[in-house]
GROMACS .gro file of C-alpha atoms in nm:
model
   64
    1UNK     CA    1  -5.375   0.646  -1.081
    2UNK     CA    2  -5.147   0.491  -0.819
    3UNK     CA    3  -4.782   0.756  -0.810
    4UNK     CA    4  -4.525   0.599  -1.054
    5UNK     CA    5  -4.200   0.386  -0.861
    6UNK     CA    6  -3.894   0.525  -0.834
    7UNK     CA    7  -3.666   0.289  -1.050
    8UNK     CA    8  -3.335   0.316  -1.188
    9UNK     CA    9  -3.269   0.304  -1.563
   10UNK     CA   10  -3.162  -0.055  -1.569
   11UNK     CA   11  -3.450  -0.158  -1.398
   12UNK     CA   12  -3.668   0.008  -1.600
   13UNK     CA   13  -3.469  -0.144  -1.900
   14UNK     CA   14  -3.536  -0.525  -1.779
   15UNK     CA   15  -3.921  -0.438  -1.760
   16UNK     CA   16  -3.912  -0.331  -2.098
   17UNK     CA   17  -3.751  -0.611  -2.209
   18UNK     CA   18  -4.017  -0.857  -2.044
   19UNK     CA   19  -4.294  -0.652  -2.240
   20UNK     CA   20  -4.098  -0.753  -2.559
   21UNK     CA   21  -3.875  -0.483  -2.603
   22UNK     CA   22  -3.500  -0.551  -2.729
   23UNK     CA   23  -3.213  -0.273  -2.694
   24UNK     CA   24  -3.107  -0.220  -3.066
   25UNK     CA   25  -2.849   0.022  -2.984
   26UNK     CA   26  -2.653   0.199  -2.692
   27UNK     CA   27  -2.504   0.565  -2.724
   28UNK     CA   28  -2.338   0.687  -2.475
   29UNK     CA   29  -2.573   0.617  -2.105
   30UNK     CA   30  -2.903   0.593  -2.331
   31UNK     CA   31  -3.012   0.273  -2.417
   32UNK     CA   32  -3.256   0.278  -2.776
   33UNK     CA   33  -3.549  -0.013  -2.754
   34UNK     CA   34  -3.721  -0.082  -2.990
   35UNK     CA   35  -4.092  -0.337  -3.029
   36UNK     CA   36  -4.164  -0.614  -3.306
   37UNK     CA   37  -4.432  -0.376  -3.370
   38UNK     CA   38  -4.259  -0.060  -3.431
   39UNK     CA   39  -4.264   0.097  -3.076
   40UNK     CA   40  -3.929   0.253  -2.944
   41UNK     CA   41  -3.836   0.480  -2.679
   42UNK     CA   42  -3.461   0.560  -2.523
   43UNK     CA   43  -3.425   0.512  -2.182
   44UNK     CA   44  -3.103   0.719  -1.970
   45UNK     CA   45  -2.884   0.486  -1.767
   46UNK     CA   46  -2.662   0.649  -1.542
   47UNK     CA   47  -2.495   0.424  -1.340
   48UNK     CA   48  -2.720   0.340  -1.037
   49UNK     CA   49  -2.917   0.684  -1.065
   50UNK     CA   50  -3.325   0.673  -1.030
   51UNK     CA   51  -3.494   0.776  -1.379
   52UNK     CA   52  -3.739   1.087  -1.306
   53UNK     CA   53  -4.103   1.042  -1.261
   54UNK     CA   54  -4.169   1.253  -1.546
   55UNK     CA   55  -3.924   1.091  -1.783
   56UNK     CA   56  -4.048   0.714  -1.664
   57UNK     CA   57  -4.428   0.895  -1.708
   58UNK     CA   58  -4.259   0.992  -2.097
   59UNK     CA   59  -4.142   0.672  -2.187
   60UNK     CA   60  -4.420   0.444  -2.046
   61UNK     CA   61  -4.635   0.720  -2.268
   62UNK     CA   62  -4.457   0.650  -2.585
   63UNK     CA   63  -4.504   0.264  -2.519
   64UNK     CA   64  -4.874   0.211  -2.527
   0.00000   0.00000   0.00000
């Protein structure tokens, strides 16, 4: 398996929204997501800070 990209929340906020995720809520620098199909997963946005390989490897996890 190729090493995961270094991405900052919002980025990794607009690829979840192309795979048909919508942000149902915000609180506080987490933005909720949730799927038409039940999937969710939170994903931290601060400011222009790069999420952590093992929190994008988490949250691309919980989205299969």
């Amino acid at each position: 398996m190729p090493p995961l990209p270094v991405l900052a929340g919002s980025r990794v906020v607009r690829a979840l929204e192309k795979a048909g995720f919508k942000v149902v809520r915000i609180r506080g620098s987490h933005r909720v997501l949730r799927h038409p199909d039940g999937r969710g997963t939170s994903v931290p946005v601060h400011g222009n800070q790069d999420v952590r390989v093992g929190t994008l490897r988490s949250i691309l996890r919980i989205d299969r």
